[in-house]
CSV table of C-alpha atoms in Angstrom, one decimal:
chain,number,residue,atom,x,y,z
L,98,MET,CA,135.5,134.8,98.2
L,99,ARG,CA,134.5,131.3,97.2
L,100,ARG,CA,131.5,131.4,99.5
L,101,ARG,CA,130.5,134.8,98.1
L,102,VAL,CA,130.7,133.6,94.6
L,103,LEU,CA,128.5,130.6,95.5
L,104,ASP,CA,126.0,132.8,97.3
L,105,VAL,CA,125.7,135.0,94.2
L,106,ALA,CA,125.5,132.1,91.7
L,107,GLU,CA,123.0,130.2,93.9
L,108,ASP,CA,120.7,133.3,94.0
L,109,SER,CA,121.1,134.0,90.3
L,110,PHE,CA,120.5,130.4,89.1
L,111,GLN,CA,117.2,130.4,91.2
L,112,ALA,CA,116.0,133.8,90.2
L,113,ARG,CA,117.0,133.9,86.5
L,114,GLY,CA,118.1,130.3,85.6
L,115,TYR,CA,121.6,129.0,84.8
L,116,HIS,CA,121.5,129.8,81.2
L,117,ALA,CA,120.4,133.5,81.8
L,118,SER,CA,123.2,134.0,84.4
L,119,SER,CA,126.3,135.2,82.6
L,120,LEU,CA,129.8,134.9,84.2
L,121,GLY,CA,130.2,138.6,83.8
L,122,ASP,CA,127.0,139.3,85.7
L,123,LEU,CA,128.1,136.8,88.4
L,124,MET,CA,131.5,138.4,88.7
L,125,ALA,CA,130.0,141.9,89.0
L,126,ALA,CA,127.5,140.9,91.6
L,127,ALA,CA,130.2,139.0,93.7
L,128,GLY,CA,132.7,141.8,93.3
L,129,VAL,CA,135.5,139.6,92.0
L,130,THR,CA,137.8,139.5,89.0
L,131,GLY,CA,137.7,136.9,86.3
L,132,GLY,CA,141.0,135.5,87.6
L,133,ALA,CA,139.7,135.2,91.1
L,134,LEU,CA,136.5,133.4,89.9
L,135,HIS,CA,138.4,131.0,87.7
L,136,HIS,CA,140.8,130.2,90.5
L,137,HIS,CA,137.9,128.6,92.4
L,138,PHE,CA,135.7,127.6,89.5
L,139,PRO,CA,137.5,127.1,86.1
L,140,THR,CA,134.2,127.0,84.2
L,141,LYS,CA,130.6,128.1,84.6
L,142,LYS,CA,129.7,124.4,84.6
L,143,ALA,CA,132.1,123.8,87.6
L,144,LEU,CA,130.4,126.6,89.4
L,145,ALA,CA,126.9,125.2,88.7
L,146,LEU,CA,128.1,121.7,89.9
L,147,ALA,CA,129.3,123.3,93.1
L,148,VAL,CA,126.0,125.1,93.6
L,149,ILE,CA,124.1,121.8,93.1
L,150,GLU,CA,126.3,119.6,95.3
L,151,GLU,CA,126.9,122.1,98.1
L,152,ARG,CA,123.9,124.5,98.2
L,153,VAL,CA,121.1,122.6,96.6
L,154,ALA,CA,121.8,119.4,98.4
L,155,ALA,CA,122.1,121.3,101.7
L,156,ALA,CA,118.7,122.9,101.1
L,157,VAL,CA,117.1,119.5,100.6
L,158,GLU,CA,118.9,118.2,103.7
L,159,GLU,CA,117.7,121.2,105.9
L,160,THR,CA,114.2,121.5,104.5
L,161,TRP,CA,113.4,117.8,104.2
L,162,ILE,CA,115.8,115.2,105.4
L,163,THR,CA,116.6,116.4,108.9
L,164,PRO,CA,113.0,117.2,109.8
L,165,VAL,CA,111.7,113.9,108.5
L,166,ARG,CA,114.4,111.9,110.5
L,167,ALA,CA,113.6,113.9,113.7
L,168,ALA,CA,109.9,113.4,113.4
L,169,PRO,CA,107.8,110.9,115.4
L,170,SER,CA,106.9,109.2,112.2
L,171,ALA,CA,107.4,109.5,108.4
L,172,ARG,CA,103.8,110.8,107.9
L,173,GLU,CA,104.1,113.4,110.6
L,174,GLY,CA,107.5,114.5,109.3
L,175,VAL,CA,106.0,114.9,105.7
L,176,ARG,CA,103.1,116.9,107.1
L,177,ALA,CA,105.3,119.1,109.1
L,178,VAL,CA,107.5,119.9,106.2
L,179,PHE,CA,104.6,120.9,103.9
L,180,GLU,CA,103.1,123.1,106.6
L,181,ALA,CA,106.4,124.7,107.5
L,182,VAL,CA,107.2,125.5,103.9
L,183,ALA,CA,103.6,126.9,103.2
L,184,VAL,CA,104.2,129.3,106.2
L,185,GLU,CA,107.6,130.3,105.1
L,186,LEU,CA,106.4,131.1,101.6
L,187,GLU,CA,103.3,133.1,102.9
L,188,GLN,CA,105.7,135.2,105.1
L,189,GLN,CA,108.2,135.6,102.2
L,190,GLY,CA,105.5,136.9,99.9
L,191,TYR,CA,106.7,135.2,96.7
L,192,VAL,CA,107.5,131.7,95.5
L,193,ARG,CA,110.8,130.9,93.7
L,194,GLY,CA,109.9,127.1,93.7
L,195,CYS,CA,112.0,124.2,94.9
L,196,PRO,CA,115.7,124.9,94.2
L,197,LEU,CA,116.2,121.3,93.1
L,198,ASN,CA,113.2,121.2,90.9
L,199,ASN,CA,114.1,124.4,89.2
L,200,LEU,CA,117.5,123.3,88.2
L,201,ALA,CA,116.3,119.7,87.4
L,202,HIS,CA,113.8,121.3,84.9
L,203,GLU,CA,116.5,123.5,83.2
L,204,LEU,CA,119.6,121.3,83.2
L,205,SER,CA,118.8,117.5,83.3
L,206,LEU,CA,118.7,117.3,79.5
L,207,ALA,CA,121.5,119.7,79.0
L,208,ASP,CA,124.4,117.8,80.4
L,209,ASP,CA,124.9,114.2,81.9
L,210,GLU,CA,126.9,115.5,84.9
L,211,PHE,CA,124.2,118.0,85.8
L,212,ARG,CA,121.6,115.3,85.4
L,213,LEU,CA,123.5,112.7,87.6
L,214,ALA,CA,124.3,115.3,90.3
L,215,LEU,CA,120.6,116.3,90.5
L,216,ALA,CA,119.4,112.7,90.4
L,217,ASP,CA,121.7,111.9,93.3
L,218,ILE,CA,120.0,114.5,95.5
L,219,PHE,CA,116.5,113.2,94.5
L,220,ALA,CA,117.6,109.7,95.4
L,221,GLY,CA,118.9,110.8,98.8
L,222,TRP,CA,115.7,112.7,99.5
L,223,ARG,CA,113.5,109.6,98.6
L,224,GLN,CA,115.8,107.3,100.5
L,225,ALA,CA,115.5,109.3,103.7
L,226,ILE,CA,111.7,109.2,103.6
L,227,ALA,CA,111.7,105.5,102.8
L,228,ASP,CA,114.1,104.8,105.6
L,229,LYS,CA,112.0,106.6,108.1
L,230,MET,CA,109.0,104.6,107.0
L,231,ARG,CA,111.0,101.5,107.5
L,232,ASP,CA,111.8,102.6,111.0
L,233,ASP,CA,108.1,103.0,111.6
L,234,GLN,CA,107.5,99.5,110.4
L,235,GLU,CA,110.1,98.1,112.7
L,236,ALA,CA,108.3,99.8,115.5
L,237,GLY,CA,105.1,98.0,114.6
L,238,ALA,CA,103.3,100.5,112.4
L,239,GLU,CA,102.7,101.0,108.7
L,240,GLY,CA,102.7,97.3,107.9
L,241,GLY,CA,100.7,97.8,104.7
L,242,THR,CA,102.8,100.7,103.2
L,243,ASP,CA,105.5,100.3,100.6
L,244,PRO,CA,108.3,102.6,101.8
L,245,ASP,CA,109.8,103.3,98.4
L,246,ARG,CA,106.5,104.0,96.7
L,247,PHE,CA,105.5,106.2,99.6
L,248,ALA,CA,108.7,108.2,99.3
L,249,ALA,CA,108.4,108.5,95.5
L,250,LEU,CA,104.8,109.8,95.9
L,251,ILE,CA,105.8,112.3,98.5
L,252,VAL,CA,108.7,113.8,96.5
L,253,ALA,CA,106.7,113.9,93.3
L,254,ALA,CA,103.7,115.6,95.0
L,255,TYR,CA,105.8,118.2,96.7
L,256,SER,CA,107.8,119.0,93.5
L,257,GLY,CA,104.7,119.4,91.5
L,258,ALA,CA,103.0,121.4,94.2
L,259,MET,CA,106.0,123.8,94.4
L,260,SER,CA,105.9,124.1,90.5
L,261,MET,CA,102.3,125.0,90.7
L,262,ALA,CA,102.8,127.4,93.5
L,263,LYS,CA,105.6,129.2,91.6
L,264,THR,CA,103.5,129.5,88.6
L,265,ALA,CA,100.5,130.9,90.5
L,266,GLN,CA,102.6,132.8,93.1
L,267,ASP,CA,100.4,131.3,95.6
L,268,SER,CA,101.5,129.0,98.4
L,269,GLU,CA,98.0,127.7,99.1
L,270,VAL,CA,98.5,124.8,96.6
L,271,LEU,CA,100.9,123.2,99.1
L,272,GLY,CA,98.0,123.0,101.6
L,273,GLU,CA,95.6,121.6,98.9
L,274,CYS,CA,98.2,119.0,98.0
L,275,LEU,CA,98.7,118.0,101.6
L,276,LYS,CA,94.9,117.5,102.0
L,277,GLY,CA,94.9,115.5,98.8
L,278,LEU,CA,97.7,113.2,100.1
L,279,GLU,CA,95.8,112.7,103.3
L,280,SER,CA,92.7,111.7,101.4
L,281,VAL,CA,94.4,109.0,99.2
L,282,GLU,CA,94.0,105.5,100.3
L,283,PRO,CA,96.3,102.6,99.5
L,284,SER,CA,95.2,99.9,97.1
L,285,PRO,CA,94.2,96.5,98.4
L,286,SER,CA,97.4,95.1,97.2
L,287,GLN,CA,99.3,97.6,99.3
L,288,SER,CA,97.4,97.4,102.4
L,289,GLY,CA,96.1,93.8,102.4
L,290,LEU,CA,93.0,95.0,104.3
L,291,PRO,CA,89.4,95.4,103.4
L,292,ALA,CA,88.5,98.7,101.8
L,293,LYS,CA,86.8,99.9,104.9
L,294,ARG,CA,89.9,99.3,107.0
L,295,ARG,CA,92.5,100.9,104.7
L,296,ARG,CA,94.4,103.7,106.2
L,297,ARG,CA,95.0,107.0,104.5
L,298,VAL,CA,98.3,107.8,103.0
L,299,LEU,CA,98.9,110.7,105.4
L,300,ARG,CA,96.3,109.8,108.1
L,301,ARG,CA,96.7,112.0,111.2
L,302,GLN,CA,98.0,110.0,114.0
L,303,THR,CA,97.6,110.4,117.7
L,304,VAL,CA,100.8,110.8,119.4
L,305,ARG,CA,101.0,108.7,122.6
């Protein structure tokens, strides 16, 4: 029953938003009584926090963190995620946006507990990308890249691209964003190399 309520709440919060999802509607959709709902989630806020901590965090883990960690390099992992999400959205036929981004826009200024829970997921997402970049550096690559700045850029670019894709109902913006990232060059202070030798942020690499 708890899982069914979370399923319904997760779907409603993404499709309609937290504030537009009434407890009565959620109970009806889940087929539960008020007593049963409140046994697991005493308040609507408690239900939303559970969705954030259990479902949204899991979505970021599955979509981003696990693929990046498993990739040959941070750059290849980022590219693979952008491409996989674009294909999934194209097959789906509509764009709801990034689950984390959607709730962050709606709830970050509404309540500090919501804000901190959402910020924690963003921090873990960025940390995973930065850690993968540090692994690349330990392996002798990416000496001119700041891992934390790289991670912040990727998360911000993806979040913005998903917002634009949702607004336009067109997944092609993800591909355009990826091309833009691949064309951006690090500044001299980041790379320490002459301009003609600077590597692209998401330069395609040959796998050996």
